[in-house]
PDB file of C-alpha atoms in Angstrom:
ATOM      1  CA  MET A   1      61.880  -4.489-133.989  1.00  0.00           C
ATOM      2  CA  HIS A   2      62.176  -4.446-130.226  1.00  0.00           C
ATOM      3  CA  ALA A   3      59.171  -5.974-128.464  1.00  0.00           C
ATOM      4  CA  HIS A   4      57.949  -4.586-125.162  1.00  0.00           C
ATOM      5  CA  ALA A   5      54.793  -4.916-123.146  1.00  0.00           C
ATOM      6  CA  VAL A   6      52.276  -2.131-123.696  1.00  0.00           C
ATOM      7  CA  TYR A   7      52.410  -0.504-120.310  1.00  0.00           C
ATOM      8  CA  HIS A   8      51.367   3.124-120.030  1.00  0.00           C
ATOM      9  CA  CYS A   9      53.866   4.702-117.694  1.00  0.00           C
ATOM     10  CA  SER A  10      54.310   8.462-117.506  1.00  0.00           C
ATOM     11  CA  ASN A  11      58.098   7.919-117.307  1.00  0.00           C
ATOM     12  CA  ASP A  12      58.007   6.487-120.846  1.00  0.00           C
ATOM     13  CA  LEU A  13      55.887   9.400-122.016  1.00  0.00           C
ATOM     14  CA  ILE A  14      58.354  11.889-120.517  1.00  0.00           C
ATOM     15  CA  ALA A  15      61.304  10.118-122.158  1.00  0.00           C
ATOM     16  CA  LEU A  16      59.546  10.004-125.538  1.00  0.00           C
ATOM     17  CA  PHE A  17      58.505  13.663-125.439  1.00  0.00           C
ATOM     18  CA  ASP A  18      61.870  14.882-124.174  1.00  0.00           C
ATOM     19  CA  GLY A  19      63.670  12.751-126.751  1.00  0.00           C
ATOM     20  CA  VAL A  20      61.846  14.490-129.577  1.00  0.00           C
ATOM     21  CA  PHE A  21      61.476  18.033-128.224  1.00  0.00           C
ATOM     22  CA  ARG A  22      64.035  18.807-125.484  1.00  0.00           C
ATOM     23  CA  ASP A  23      66.848  19.657-127.896  1.00  0.00           C
ATOM     24  CA  THR A  24      64.720  20.826-130.820  1.00  0.00           C
ATOM     25  CA  TYR A  25      62.298  23.091-128.893  1.00  0.00           C
ATOM     26  CA  ARG A  26      64.010  23.429-125.483  1.00  0.00           C
ATOM     27  CA  THR A  27      60.840  21.952-123.981  1.00  0.00           C
ATOM     28  CA  CYS A  28      60.448  19.134-121.469  1.00  0.00           C
ATOM     29  CA  LEU A  29      57.538  17.248-119.976  1.00  0.00           C
ATOM     30  CA  VAL A  30      57.399  17.317-116.164  1.00  0.00           C
ATOM     31  CA  ARG A  31      55.352  15.217-113.742  1.00  0.00           C
ATOM     32  CA  GLY A  32      53.581  17.645-111.420  1.00  0.00           C
ATOM     33  CA  GLU A  33      52.146  17.190-107.968  1.00  0.00           C
ATOM     34  CA  ASP A  34      49.162  19.474-108.458  1.00  0.00           C
ATOM     35  CA  GLU A  35      47.356  21.292-111.278  1.00  0.00           C
ATOM     36  CA  PRO A  36      48.879  21.340-114.776  1.00  0.00           C
ATOM     37  CA  LEU A  37      50.872  24.388-115.836  1.00  0.00           C
ATOM     38  CA  TYR A  38      53.074  25.548-118.701  1.00  0.00           C
ATOM     39  CA  LEU A  39      56.128  27.580-117.705  1.00  0.00           C
ATOM     40  CA  PRO A  40      58.386  29.177-120.317  1.00  0.00           C
ATOM     41  CA  ALA A  41      62.149  29.018-119.861  1.00  0.00           C
ATOM     42  CA  ASP A  42      63.633  31.726-117.659  1.00  0.00           C
ATOM     43  CA  SER A  43      66.979  32.666-116.109  1.00  0.00           C
ATOM     44  CA  ASP A  44      66.749  29.749-113.658  1.00  0.00           C
ATOM     45  CA  GLN A  45      65.331  27.143-116.057  1.00  0.00           C
ATOM     46  CA  GLY A  46      66.753  26.853-119.557  1.00  0.00           C
ATOM     47  CA  CYS A  47      63.930  24.564-120.649  1.00  0.00           C
ATOM     48  CA  HIS A  48      60.249  25.368-121.198  1.00  0.00           C
ATOM     49  CA  ARG A  49      58.216  23.050-118.952  1.00  0.00           C
ATOM     50  CA  ILE A  50      54.917  21.338-119.634  1.00  0.00           C
ATOM     51  CA  ILE A  51      53.842  20.278-116.151  1.00  0.00           C
ATOM     52  CA  PHE A  52      51.095  17.666-116.084  1.00  0.00           C
ATOM     53  CA  ALA A  53      48.838  16.805-113.152  1.00  0.00           C
ATOM     54  CA  HIS A  54      49.648  14.122-110.596  1.00  0.00           C
ATOM     55  CA  GLY A  55      51.684  11.973-112.970  1.00  0.00           C
ATOM     56  CA  PHE A  56      48.528  11.041-114.912  1.00  0.00           C
ATOM     57  CA  PHE A  57      49.174   9.726-118.427  1.00  0.00           C
ATOM     58  CA  ALA A  58      46.000  11.359-119.806  1.00  0.00           C
ATOM     59  CA  SER A  59      46.929  14.709-118.248  1.00  0.00           C
ATOM     60  CA  ALA A  60      50.328  14.572-119.953  1.00  0.00           C
ATOM     61  CA  LEU A  61      48.722  13.915-123.350  1.00  0.00           C
ATOM     62  CA  HIS A  62      46.252  16.754-122.774  1.00  0.00           C
ATOM     63  CA  GLU A  63      48.927  19.264-121.781  1.00  0.00           C
ATOM     64  CA  VAL A  64      51.134  18.290-124.735  1.00  0.00           C
ATOM     65  CA  SER A  65      48.091  18.878-126.978  1.00  0.00           C
ATOM     66  CA  HIS A  66      47.877  22.481-125.783  1.00  0.00           C
ATOM     67  CA  TRP A  67      51.608  22.929-126.414  1.00  0.00           C
ATOM     68  CA  CYS A  68      51.276  21.535-129.946  1.00  0.00           C
ATOM     69  CA  ILE A  69      48.648  24.150-130.784  1.00  0.00           C
ATOM     70  CA  ALA A  70      50.335  27.145-129.116  1.00  0.00           C
ATOM     71  CA  GLY A  71      52.273  29.341-131.518  1.00  0.00           C
ATOM     72  CA  ALA A  72      55.801  30.644-130.894  1.00  0.00           C
ATOM     73  CA  ARG A  73      54.628  33.811-129.094  1.00  0.00           C
ATOM     74  CA  ARG A  74      52.180  31.963-126.835  1.00  0.00           C
ATOM     75  CA  ARG A  75      54.937  29.508-125.873  1.00  0.00           C
ATOM     76  CA  THR A  76      56.788  32.441-124.261  1.00  0.00           C
ATOM     77  CA  LEU A  77      53.846  33.086-121.862  1.00  0.00           C
ATOM     78  CA  GLU A  78      52.910  31.267-118.666  1.00  0.00           C
ATOM     79  CA  ASP A  79      50.047  28.884-119.491  1.00  0.00           C
ATOM     80  CA  TYR A  80      50.287  30.286-123.046  1.00  0.00           C
ATOM     81  CA  GLY A  81      48.494  33.426-121.835  1.00  0.00           C
ATOM     82  CA  TYR A  82      45.143  31.605-121.773  1.00  0.00           C
ATOM     83  CA  TRP A  83      42.383  32.302-119.279  1.00  0.00           C
ATOM     84  CA  TYR A  84      41.090  29.485-117.191  1.00  0.00           C
ATOM     85  CA  LEU A  85      37.950  29.474-115.083  1.00  0.00           C
ATOM     86  CA  PRO A  86      37.922  26.633-112.575  1.00  0.00           C
ATOM     87  CA  ASP A  87      35.194  24.063-112.056  1.00  0.00           C
ATOM     88  CA  GLY A  88      31.792  25.632-111.377  1.00  0.00           C
ATOM     89  CA  ARG A  89      31.300  27.492-114.687  1.00  0.00           C
ATOM     90  CA  ASP A  90      27.863  28.683-115.806  1.00  0.00           C
ATOM     91  CA  GLN A  91      26.512  27.734-119.270  1.00  0.00           C
ATOM     92  CA  ALA A  92      28.088  30.671-121.136  1.00  0.00           C
ATOM     93  CA  GLN A  93      31.450  30.114-119.463  1.00  0.00           C
ATOM     94  CA  GLN A  94      31.257  26.389-120.203  1.00  0.00           C
ATOM     95  CA  ARG A  95      30.469  27.068-123.888  1.00  0.00           C
ATOM     96  CA  THR A  96      33.575  29.289-124.059  1.00  0.00           C
ATOM     97  CA  PHE A  97      35.646  26.601-122.314  1.00  0.00           C
ATOM     98  CA  GLU A  98      34.436  23.935-124.740  1.00  0.00           C
ATOM     99  CA  SER A  99      35.080  26.117-127.805  1.00  0.00           C
ATOM    100  CA  VAL A 100      38.756  26.535-126.848  1.00  0.00           C
ATOM    101  CA  GLU A 101      39.069  22.872-125.803  1.00  0.00           C
ATOM    102  CA  VAL A 102      37.802  21.234-129.005  1.00  0.00           C
ATOM    103  CA  ALA A 103      41.116  21.429-130.897  1.00  0.00           C
ATOM    104  CA  PRO A 104      43.430  20.359-128.036  1.00  0.00           C
ATOM    105  CA  GLN A 105      41.099  17.527-127.060  1.00  0.00           C
ATOM    106  CA  ALA A 106      40.968  16.426-130.714  1.00  0.00           C
ATOM    107  CA  LEU A 107      44.772  16.168-130.677  1.00  0.00           C
ATOM    108  CA  GLU A 108      44.589  14.415-127.319  1.00  0.00           C
ATOM    109  CA  LEU A 109      42.165  11.897-128.856  1.00  0.00           C
ATOM    110  CA  LEU A 110      44.669  11.189-131.653  1.00  0.00           C
ATOM    111  CA  PHE A 111      47.556  10.896-129.161  1.00  0.00           C
ATOM    112  CA  THR A 112      45.491   8.598-126.944  1.00  0.00           C
ATOM    113  CA  HIS A 113      44.620   6.316-129.852  1.00  0.00           C
ATOM    114  CA  ALA A 114      48.258   6.297-131.001  1.00  0.00           C
ATOM    115  CA  SER A 115      49.101   5.127-127.472  1.00  0.00           C
ATOM    116  CA  GLY A 116      46.593   2.284-127.672  1.00  0.00           C
ATOM    117  CA  ARG A 117      44.351   3.727-124.977  1.00  0.00           C
ATOM    118  CA  ARG A 118      40.690   4.705-124.713  1.00  0.00           C
ATOM    119  CA  PHE A 119      39.924   8.428-124.903  1.00  0.00           C
ATOM    120  CA  GLU A 120      37.500  10.285-122.652  1.00  0.00           C
ATOM    121  CA  VAL A 121      36.582  13.933-123.238  1.00  0.00           C
ATOM    122  CA  SER A 122      37.124  16.280-120.329  1.00  0.00           C
ATOM    123  CA  ILE A 123      34.327  18.727-119.626  1.00  0.00           C
ATOM    124  CA  ASP A 124      36.096  19.786-116.446  1.00  0.00           C
ATOM    125  CA  ASN A 125      32.961  21.274-114.846  1.00  0.00           C
ATOM    126  CA  LEU A 126      31.695  18.792-112.279  1.00  0.00           C
ATOM    127  CA  ASN A 127      30.282  21.482-109.960  1.00  0.00           C
ATOM    128  CA  GLY A 128      28.841  23.774-112.632  1.00  0.00           C
ATOM    129  CA  GLU A 129      25.928  23.714-115.045  1.00  0.00           C
ATOM    130  CA  ALA A 130      24.902  20.404-116.606  1.00  0.00           C
ATOM    131  CA  VAL A 131      26.911  19.668-119.736  1.00  0.00           C
ATOM    132  CA  ASP A 132      25.995  17.689-122.847  1.00  0.00           C
ATOM    133  CA  ARG A 133      29.040  15.409-122.804  1.00  0.00           C
ATOM    134  CA  HIS A 134      27.895  13.534-125.931  1.00  0.00           C
ATOM    135  CA  ALA A 135      27.578  16.733-128.009  1.00  0.00           C
ATOM    136  CA  PHE A 136      31.029  17.890-126.898  1.00  0.00           C
ATOM    137  CA  ARG A 137      32.540  14.494-127.690  1.00  0.00           C
ATOM    138  CA  SER A 138      30.977  14.674-131.177  1.00  0.00           C
ATOM    139  CA  ARG A 139      32.621  18.070-131.757  1.00  0.00           C
ATOM    140  CA  VAL A 140      35.985  16.728-130.555  1.00  0.00           C
ATOM    141  CA  GLU A 141      35.689  13.659-132.802  1.00  0.00           C
ATOM    142  CA  ALA A 142      34.736  15.832-135.804  1.00  0.00           C
ATOM    143  CA  ARG A 143      37.777  18.042-135.217  1.00  0.00           C
ATOM    144  CA  ALA A 144      40.023  14.959-134.903  1.00  0.00           C
ATOM    145  CA  GLU A 145      38.676  13.745-138.233  1.00  0.00           C
ATOM    146  CA  GLN A 146      39.532  17.145-139.784  1.00  0.00           C
ATOM    147  CA  TYR A 147      43.081  16.733-138.478  1.00  0.00           C
ATOM    148  CA  ARG A 148      43.253  13.222-139.994  1.00  0.00           C
ATOM    149  CA  ILE A 149      42.136  14.555-143.378  1.00  0.00           C
ATOM    150  CA  LYS A 150      44.033  17.855-143.503  1.00  0.00           C
ATOM    151  CA  GLY A 151      47.049  16.875-141.413  1.00  0.00           C
ATOM    152  CA  LEU A 152      48.261  17.781-137.952  1.00  0.00           C
ATOM    153  CA  PRO A 153      50.558  20.638-136.952  1.00  0.00           C
ATOM    154  CA  TRP A 154      54.222  19.518-137.220  1.00  0.00           C
ATOM    155  CA  ARG A 155      54.866  19.076-133.514  1.00  0.00           C
ATOM    156  CA  ALA A 156      51.583  17.204-133.061  1.00  0.00           C
ATOM    157  CA  GLU A 157      52.342  14.867-135.965  1.00  0.00           C
ATOM    158  CA  ALA A 158      55.854  14.251-134.640  1.00  0.00           C
ATOM    159  CA  PHE A 159      54.481  13.337-131.216  1.00  0.00           C
ATOM    160  CA  ARG A 160      51.644  11.209-132.606  1.00  0.00           C
ATOM    161  CA  CYS A 161      54.083   9.246-134.754  1.00  0.00           C
ATOM    162  CA  THR A 162      56.447   8.797-131.801  1.00  0.00           C
ATOM    163  CA  LEU A 163      53.610   7.410-129.674  1.00  0.00           C
ATOM    164  CA  GLN A 164      52.395   5.154-132.463  1.00  0.00           C
ATOM    165  CA  ALA A 165      55.885   3.787-133.127  1.00  0.00           C
ATOM    166  CA  TYR A 166      56.403   3.023-129.442  1.00  0.00           C
ATOM    167  CA  TYR A 167      52.988   1.798-128.328  1.00  0.00           C
ATOM    168  CA  ARG A 168      51.470   0.342-131.510  1.00  0.00           C
ATOM    169  CA  CYS A 169      54.501  -0.788-133.531  1.00  0.00           C
ATOM    170  CA  HIS A 170      56.540  -1.792-130.465  1.00  0.00           C
ATOM    171  CA  SER A 171      59.626   0.116-131.587  1.00  0.00           C
ATOM    172  CA  SER A 172      62.325   0.750-129.023  1.00  0.00           C
ATOM    173  CA  ARG A 173      62.204   4.123-127.292  1.00  0.00           C
ATOM    174  CA  GLU A 174      65.207   5.300-129.349  1.00  0.00           C
ATOM    175  CA  ALA A 175      63.648   4.176-132.639  1.00  0.00           C
ATOM    176  CA  ALA A 176      60.301   5.806-131.757  1.00  0.00           C
ATOM    177  CA  ILE A 177      62.066   9.088-130.940  1.00  0.00           C
ATOM    178  CA  ALA A 178      64.025   8.926-134.208  1.00  0.00           C
ATOM    179  CA  GLU A 179      60.756   8.311-136.082  1.00  0.00           C
ATOM    180  CA  GLY A 180      59.092  11.302-134.429  1.00  0.00           C
ATOM    181  CA  ARG A 181      62.014  13.605-135.185  1.00  0.00           C
ATOM    182  CA  THR A 182      61.688  12.907-138.903  1.00  0.00           C
ATOM    183  CA  TYR A 183      58.414  14.885-138.856  1.00  0.00           C
ATOM    184  CA  LEU A 184      59.980  18.078-137.521  1.00  0.00           C
ATOM    185  CA  PRO A 185      60.921  20.806-140.000  1.00  0.00           C
TER     186      PRO A 185
END
């Protein structure tokens, strides 16, 4: 086993993700300067791009979570074809936001724990209606527990195992990537 300090650098995350998925799914993780975005491959870019916000580790895990849930058709659409209402949502809009965020945030929770970090839910509505953060966190935790019991989607399990091998078991980057690839069909 190769020992390394547990340092959470987005460059490591990019290398781990790309090592598992660049060749197998033509998808790469990209540090963005602004808001997160998913862009499918096109004539200029041969690789689908998961662009995460401001180089933030947590943003990368969150955006990968969305990618792990998106089916093959959705992965051909910009931002998977999802709607997004920015900060300032009313109660009904926030309920809709939370209902579509439970599953990706549950995966993000599992990825975060595999990375040896503390997870925080994202309600993403600082200027809107008051939100019951505790109730949302409970829903996210319950969904994560369902994933633990029933199993994760293949890509999510591959990424979780890669993160765990690297951050928890202190495997080398290459060994962690090899471990993650064993979970792909």
